[in-house]
Structures are given as C-alpha cells and as structure tokens.
PDB file of C-alpha atoms in Angstrom:
ATOM      1  CA  MET T   1       0.000   0.000   0.000  1.00  0.00           C
ATOM      2  CA  ILE T   2       2.775   2.471   0.786  1.00  0.00           C
ATOM      3  CA  MET T   3       4.452   1.720  -2.577  1.00  0.00           C
ATOM      4  CA  CYS T   4       1.202   2.545  -4.386  1.00  0.00           C
ATOM      5  CA  CYS T   5       1.063   5.906  -2.678  1.00  0.00           C
ATOM      6  CA  PHE T   6       4.618   6.747  -3.717  1.00  0.00           C
ATOM      7  CA  GLY T   7       3.843   5.690  -7.294  1.00  0.00           C
ATOM      8  CA  VAL T   8       0.885   8.041  -7.452  1.00  0.00           C
ATOM      9  CA  ARG T   9       2.947  10.922  -6.118  1.00  0.00           C
ATOM     10  CA  ARG T  10       5.670  10.343  -8.684  1.00  0.00           C
ATOM     11  CA  THR T  11       3.060  10.385 -11.425  1.00  0.00           C
ATOM     12  CA  LYS T  12       1.635  13.664 -10.169  1.00  0.00           C
ATOM     13  CA  VAL T  13       5.092  15.245  -9.942  1.00  0.00           C
ATOM     14  CA  ALA T  14       6.000  13.974 -13.414  1.00  0.00           C
ATOM     15  CA  ARG T  15       2.767  15.386 -14.841  1.00  0.00           C
ATOM     16  CA  GLN T  16       3.410  18.725 -13.149  1.00  0.00           C
ATOM     17  CA  ARG T  17       6.914  18.873 -14.660  1.00  0.00           C
ATOM     18  CA  VAL T  18       5.549  18.085 -18.147  1.00  0.00           C
ATOM     19  CA  ASP T  19       2.903  20.806 -17.726  1.00  0.00           C
ATOM     20  CA  ASP T  20       5.615  23.275 -16.668  1.00  0.00           C
ATOM     21  CA  ILE T  21       7.776  22.340 -19.667  1.00  0.00           C
ATOM     22  CA  MET T  22       4.800  22.689 -22.028  1.00  0.00           C
ATOM     23  CA  SER T  23       3.530  26.035 -20.714  1.00  0.00           C
ATOM     24  CA  ALA T  24       2.497  28.526 -23.380  1.00  0.00           C
ATOM     25  CA  MET T  25       4.300  31.708 -24.401  1.00  0.00           C
ATOM     26  CA  LYS T  26       2.437  34.968 -23.836  1.00  0.00           C
ATOM     27  CA  ILE T  27       2.183  37.221 -26.892  1.00  0.00           C
ATOM     28  CA  SER T  28       0.654  40.662 -27.300  1.00  0.00           C
ATOM     29  CA  SER T  29       0.268  43.120 -30.141  1.00  0.00           C
ATOM     30  CA  HIS T  30      -0.967  46.710 -30.228  1.00  0.00           C
ATOM     31  CA  PHE T  31      -2.411  48.585 -33.219  1.00  0.00           C
ATOM     32  CA  ASP T  32      -3.165  52.287 -33.379  1.00  0.00           C
ATOM     33  CA  PHE T  33      -5.449  53.371 -36.222  1.00  0.00           C
ATOM     34  CA  ALA T  34      -6.456  56.872 -37.358  1.00  0.00           C
ATOM     35  CA  ALA T  35     -10.198  56.141 -37.392  1.00  0.00           C
ATOM     36  CA  GLN T  36     -13.114  55.696 -35.007  1.00  0.00           C
ATOM     37  CA  PRO T  37     -13.795  52.228 -33.558  1.00  0.00           C
ATOM     38  CA  THR T  38     -16.874  51.716 -35.768  1.00  0.00           C
ATOM     39  CA  ASP T  39     -14.751  52.315 -38.893  1.00  0.00           C
ATOM     40  CA  VAL T  40     -11.941  50.056 -37.667  1.00  0.00           C
ATOM     41  CA  TYR T  41     -14.424  47.284 -36.842  1.00  0.00           C
ATOM     42  CA  ALA T  42     -15.995  47.642 -40.299  1.00  0.00           C
ATOM     43  CA  MET T  43     -12.521  47.354 -41.848  1.00  0.00           C
ATOM     44  CA  MET T  44     -11.470  44.358 -39.750  1.00  0.00           C
ATOM     45  CA  THR T  45     -14.644  42.487 -40.688  1.00  0.00           C
ATOM     46  CA  ASP T  46     -14.432  43.316 -44.411  1.00  0.00           C
ATOM     47  CA  GLN T  47     -13.458  40.378 -46.631  1.00  0.00           C
ATOM     48  CA  LYS T  48     -11.493  42.631 -49.008  1.00  0.00           C
ATOM     49  CA  TYR T  49      -9.371  43.956 -46.119  1.00  0.00           C
ATOM     50  CA  LEU T  50      -8.707  40.369 -44.987  1.00  0.00           C
ATOM     51  CA  GLU T  51      -7.683  39.444 -48.539  1.00  0.00           C
ATOM     52  CA  GLU T  52      -5.298  42.418 -48.681  1.00  0.00           C
ATOM     53  CA  VAL T  53      -3.724  41.266 -45.405  1.00  0.00           C
ATOM     54  CA  CYS T  54      -3.287  37.773 -46.856  1.00  0.00           C
ATOM     55  CA  VAL T  55      -1.597  39.129 -49.998  1.00  0.00           C
ATOM     56  CA  ALA T  56       0.617  41.539 -48.011  1.00  0.00           C
ATOM     57  CA  SER T  57       1.753  38.717 -45.718  1.00  0.00           C
ATOM     58  CA  GLY T  58       3.268  36.867 -48.682  1.00  0.00           C
ATOM     59  CA  SER T  59       0.658  34.116 -48.885  1.00  0.00           C
ATOM     60  CA  LEU T  60       1.242  31.542 -51.605  1.00  0.00           C
ATOM     61  CA  SER T  61      -2.509  30.895 -51.499  1.00  0.00           C
ATOM     62  CA  TYR T  62      -5.300  32.027 -49.208  1.00  0.00           C
ATOM     63  CA  HIS T  63      -8.995  32.058 -48.426  1.00  0.00           C
ATOM     64  CA  ALA T  64     -10.714  34.811 -46.440  1.00  0.00           C
ATOM     65  CA  SER T  65     -14.298  35.144 -45.267  1.00  0.00           C
ATOM     66  CA  ALA T  66     -16.298  37.558 -43.155  1.00  0.00           C
ATOM     67  CA  GLU T  67     -19.760  36.663 -41.925  1.00  0.00           C
ATOM     68  CA  GLY T  68     -21.185  39.141 -39.438  1.00  0.00           C
ATOM     69  CA  PRO T  69     -18.904  39.316 -36.403  1.00  0.00           C
ATOM     70  CA  THR T  70     -16.792  36.302 -37.461  1.00  0.00           C
ATOM     71  CA  THR T  71     -13.774  36.481 -39.742  1.00  0.00           C
ATOM     72  CA  LYS T  72     -11.693  33.555 -40.983  1.00  0.00           C
ATOM     73  CA  THR T  73      -8.508  33.399 -42.970  1.00  0.00           C
ATOM     74  CA  SER T  74      -6.477  30.456 -44.169  1.00  0.00           C
ATOM     75  CA  ARG T  75      -3.055  31.336 -45.546  1.00  0.00           C
ATOM     76  CA  THR T  76      -0.427  29.035 -46.991  1.00  0.00           C
ATOM     77  CA  LEU T  77       2.928  30.671 -46.361  1.00  0.00           C
ATOM     78  CA  PRO T  78       6.563  29.768 -46.829  1.00  0.00           C
ATOM     79  CA  ALA T  79       7.711  28.193 -43.570  1.00  0.00           C
ATOM     80  CA  PRO T  80      10.202  30.244 -41.555  1.00  0.00           C
ATOM     81  CA  ASP T  81      13.693  28.741 -41.806  1.00  0.00           C
ATOM     82  CA  SER T  82      13.650  27.902 -38.108  1.00  0.00           C
ATOM     83  CA  ALA T  83      10.492  25.784 -38.534  1.00  0.00           C
ATOM     84  CA  ALA T  84      10.930  24.338 -42.039  1.00  0.00           C
ATOM     85  CA  ARG T  85      12.767  21.237 -40.866  1.00  0.00           C
ATOM     86  CA  PHE T  86       9.709  20.355 -38.752  1.00  0.00           C
ATOM     87  CA  THR T  87       6.920  21.600 -41.024  1.00  0.00           C
ATOM     88  CA  GLY T  88       8.288  21.296 -44.541  1.00  0.00           C
ATOM     89  CA  PRO T  89       8.703  24.254 -46.906  1.00  0.00           C
ATOM     90  CA  LYS T  90       5.119  25.550 -46.468  1.00  0.00           C
ATOM     91  CA  LEU T  91       2.620  25.834 -43.674  1.00  0.00           C
ATOM     92  CA  THR T  92      -1.048  26.750 -43.564  1.00  0.00           C
ATOM     93  CA  VAL T  93      -2.121  29.185 -40.871  1.00  0.00           C
ATOM     94  CA  ASN T  94      -5.833  29.326 -40.002  1.00  0.00           C
ATOM     95  CA  GLU T  95      -7.138  32.267 -37.998  1.00  0.00           C
ATOM     96  CA  GLU T  96     -10.610  32.967 -36.675  1.00  0.00           C
ATOM     97  CA  VAL T  97     -11.768  36.117 -34.907  1.00  0.00           C
ATOM     98  CA  VAL T  98     -15.195  36.223 -33.290  1.00  0.00           C
ATOM     99  CA  TRP T  99     -16.205  39.722 -32.198  1.00  0.00           C
ATOM    100  CA  GLY T 100     -18.685  40.468 -29.447  1.00  0.00           C
ATOM    101  CA  ASP T 101     -21.352  43.153 -29.489  1.00  0.00           C
ATOM    102  CA  GLN T 102     -20.490  46.834 -29.455  1.00  0.00           C
ATOM    103  CA  SER T 103     -20.458  48.438 -26.005  1.00  0.00           C
ATOM    104  CA  SER T 104     -22.104  51.796 -25.298  1.00  0.00           C
ATOM    105  CA  ASP T 105     -18.698  53.528 -25.629  1.00  0.00           C
ATOM    106  CA  GLY T 106     -18.125  51.970 -29.083  1.00  0.00           C
ATOM    107  CA  SER T 107     -15.595  49.408 -27.887  1.00  0.00           C
ATOM    108  CA  ARG T 108     -15.718  45.704 -28.725  1.00  0.00           C
ATOM    109  CA  SER T 109     -13.917  42.608 -27.582  1.00  0.00           C
ATOM    110  CA  GLY T 110     -13.598  39.205 -29.097  1.00  0.00           C
ATOM    111  CA  ALA T 111     -11.735  35.916 -29.251  1.00  0.00           C
ATOM    112  CA  VAL T 112      -8.832  35.037 -31.561  1.00  0.00           C
ATOM    113  CA  THR T 113      -7.788  31.512 -32.468  1.00  0.00           C
ATOM    114  CA  MET T 114      -4.880  30.690 -34.740  1.00  0.00           C
ATOM    115  CA  THR T 115      -3.741  27.177 -35.644  1.00  0.00           C
ATOM    116  CA  VAL T 116      -1.222  25.686 -38.056  1.00  0.00           C
ATOM    117  CA  LEU T 117      -2.692  22.877 -40.141  1.00  0.00           C
ATOM    118  CA  GLY T 118      -1.195  19.502 -39.259  1.00  0.00           C
ATOM    119  CA  GLN T 119       1.038  20.945 -36.538  1.00  0.00           C
ATOM    120  CA  PRO T 120       0.656  21.017 -32.729  1.00  0.00           C
ATOM    121  CA  VAL T 121       0.656  24.827 -32.742  1.00  0.00           C
ATOM    122  CA  ALA T 122      -2.107  27.097 -31.458  1.00  0.00           C
ATOM    123  CA  PHE T 123      -2.549  30.720 -30.465  1.00  0.00           C
ATOM    124  CA  ARG T 124      -5.594  31.523 -28.360  1.00  0.00           C
ATOM    125  CA  GLY T 125      -6.326  34.985 -27.156  1.00  0.00           C
ATOM    126  CA  LYS T 126      -8.491  38.047 -26.867  1.00  0.00           C
ATOM    127  CA  VAL T 127      -8.867  41.116 -29.032  1.00  0.00           C
ATOM    128  CA  GLN T 128      -9.995  44.493 -27.679  1.00  0.00           C
ATOM    129  CA  LEU T 129     -10.986  47.452 -29.884  1.00  0.00           C
ATOM    130  CA  SER T 130     -11.515  50.814 -28.207  1.00  0.00           C
ATOM    131  CA  ALA T 131     -11.177  54.561 -28.710  1.00  0.00           C
ATOM    132  CA  GLY T 132      -7.678  55.893 -28.116  1.00  0.00           C
ATOM    133  CA  GLY T 133      -4.386  56.739 -29.765  1.00  0.00           C
ATOM    134  CA  ARG T 134      -4.922  58.306 -33.201  1.00  0.00           C
ATOM    135  CA  GLY T 135      -8.598  57.297 -33.051  1.00  0.00           C
ATOM    136  CA  SER T 136      -8.764  53.609 -32.171  1.00  0.00           C
ATOM    137  CA  VAL T 137      -6.501  51.057 -30.577  1.00  0.00           C
ATOM    138  CA  VAL T 138      -6.653  47.309 -30.984  1.00  0.00           C
ATOM    139  CA  ASP T 139      -4.932  45.082 -28.454  1.00  0.00           C
ATOM    140  CA  ILE T 140      -4.424  41.375 -28.980  1.00  0.00           C
ATOM    141  CA  THR T 141      -3.198  39.257 -26.089  1.00  0.00           C
ATOM    142  CA  GLY T 142      -2.948  35.517 -25.827  1.00  0.00           C
ATOM    143  CA  GLU T 143      -0.820  32.440 -25.545  1.00  0.00           C
ATOM    144  CA  LEU T 144       1.133  30.644 -28.243  1.00  0.00           C
ATOM    145  CA  LYS T 145       1.601  26.964 -27.555  1.00  0.00           C
ATOM    146  CA  VAL T 146       3.616  24.366 -29.406  1.00  0.00           C
ATOM    147  CA  ALA T 147       2.608  21.069 -27.821  1.00  0.00           C
ATOM    148  CA  ILE T 148       5.867  19.166 -28.217  1.00  0.00           C
ATOM    149  CA  PRO T 149       7.539  18.175 -24.942  1.00  0.00           C
ATOM    150  CA  LEU T 150      11.025  19.619 -24.431  1.00  0.00           C
ATOM    151  CA  LEU T 151      11.126  21.341 -27.855  1.00  0.00           C
ATOM    152  CA  GLY T 152       7.890  23.320 -27.504  1.00  0.00           C
ATOM    153  CA  ARG T 153       9.368  26.379 -25.797  1.00  0.00           C
ATOM    154  CA  LYS T 154      12.199  26.689 -28.331  1.00  0.00           C
ATOM    155  CA  LEU T 155       9.729  26.356 -31.223  1.00  0.00           C
ATOM    156  CA  GLU T 156       7.417  28.922 -29.592  1.00  0.00           C
ATOM    157  CA  GLU T 157      10.336  31.335 -29.404  1.00  0.00           C
ATOM    158  CA  SER T 158      11.075  30.807 -33.090  1.00  0.00           C
ATOM    159  CA  ALA T 159       7.371  31.046 -34.098  1.00  0.00           C
ATOM    160  CA  ALA T 160       6.581  34.181 -32.069  1.00  0.00           C
ATOM    161  CA  PRO T 161       8.297  36.618 -34.490  1.00  0.00           C
ATOM    162  CA  ALA T 162       6.242  35.220 -37.394  1.00  0.00           C
ATOM    163  CA  VAL T 163       3.030  35.712 -35.407  1.00  0.00           C
ATOM    164  CA  MET T 164       4.068  39.267 -34.531  1.00  0.00           C
ATOM    165  CA  ASP T 165       4.978  40.003 -38.177  1.00  0.00           C
ATOM    166  CA  GLY T 166       1.497  38.852 -39.182  1.00  0.00           C
ATOM    167  CA  TYR T 167      -0.065  41.350 -36.812  1.00  0.00           C
ATOM    168  CA  LYS T 168       2.327  44.082 -37.985  1.00  0.00           C
ATOM    169  CA  THR T 169       1.045  43.431 -41.517  1.00  0.00           C
ATOM    170  CA  GLN T 170      -2.520  44.036 -40.311  1.00  0.00           C
ATOM    171  CA  GLN T 171      -1.458  47.449 -38.989  1.00  0.00           C
ATOM    172  CA  GLU T 172       0.279  48.378 -42.259  1.00  0.00           C
ATOM    173  CA  VAL T 173      -2.614  47.245 -44.466  1.00  0.00           C
ATOM    174  CA  GLY T 174      -5.094  48.911 -42.115  1.00  0.00           C
ATOM    175  CA  ASP T 175      -3.284  52.247 -42.302  1.00  0.00           C
ATOM    176  CA  ARG T 176      -3.394  52.161 -46.110  1.00  0.00           C
ATOM    177  CA  TRP T 177      -7.034  50.998 -46.101  1.00  0.00           C
ATOM    178  CA  LEU T 178      -8.199  53.788 -43.807  1.00  0.00           C
ATOM    179  CA  ALA T 179      -6.215  56.463 -45.708  1.00  0.00           C
ATOM    180  CA  SER T 180      -7.956  55.651 -49.002  1.00  0.00           C
TER     181      SER T 180
END
C-alpha cells in the first residue's frame, strides 16, 4: 500500500513537470489606427481587407471570409527557416476572430484563435478594440503553444516573431485601407 502511494505521487510530480515544460508563451500586439472604432471594426470584418492582409503577408494561397462578427482566414505561407525542418517548406495558418457586441462607448472585444494545419501549434487569445491613440486602438493578447515536450518552448520562441509580423502586416494594411 505504501508503494502505491509513492507511485501516485511520482506520477503527479511527473505530470506537473511536463505541464511546466509545455507552458504557453504569452504574446501581445498593439495597433493604433487613425479612425473611429466603428470604422476600424468595419474594416477588420471586411473580406477585401482580410484578402489584402493575406496578400501583403506573402501568402502563396489564401482564403478569407467575413460573416457578421466572425472572420476567418487560411493562408499558406513559406515556412520560416527555423520551422521548415519540422513543417516542410510551407505551412497553412488558419485564424478565426469572433467579435462580441459593441459596447455603449463603441468598444468591442472578441476571441482570436490561430492554428497551423497539421502541426501542434495554437494561439488563443483576446482582441480588444476601443477609442484611443490616433482614433482607435486594438490590443491582442494571448498564448502561443507548441505542444511538443522539451522542444515546444524553443519552437514557440522561433514562431513568435512570425506571429508578430502577421499582426504588424494588419497594422500596415489597415493604415493604407483607412487612408484611401
């Protein structure tokens, strides 16, 4: 009976260590647009804007859709050098944003999910649109997780810049979109 108890404890400790090793990396991005929140929301839920973001991000192929408060993109991109040996030369990134209702002050919040097709990679987070900055600010916060024991953290560190570059592209395309 005592041996059984020790076995259970070892299992719990081992599980805790694996969970610690596989903890997610926190990522955040901040946009500042020269337009009111209603205009920025309209842009971010416009299929043509999403398509422009896909093209500007260097997509080899893409699909974008916007249905009410939900946007979806699927982009096939060249794999970053640091990931290509694990993913092959291309990877497909799927992103979904589901916006909530507009608040009385014009702000909105929503959920962001990003996955890489066929890979144990996921970004899950929140998006917040509100008045501020040059007119509106958008903040995205969440966790990037690569679910591969021992290698996950290193792969998260190499994937994080690509995720951040994707959000930087949204800012650049958005600035051009709103200026036209």
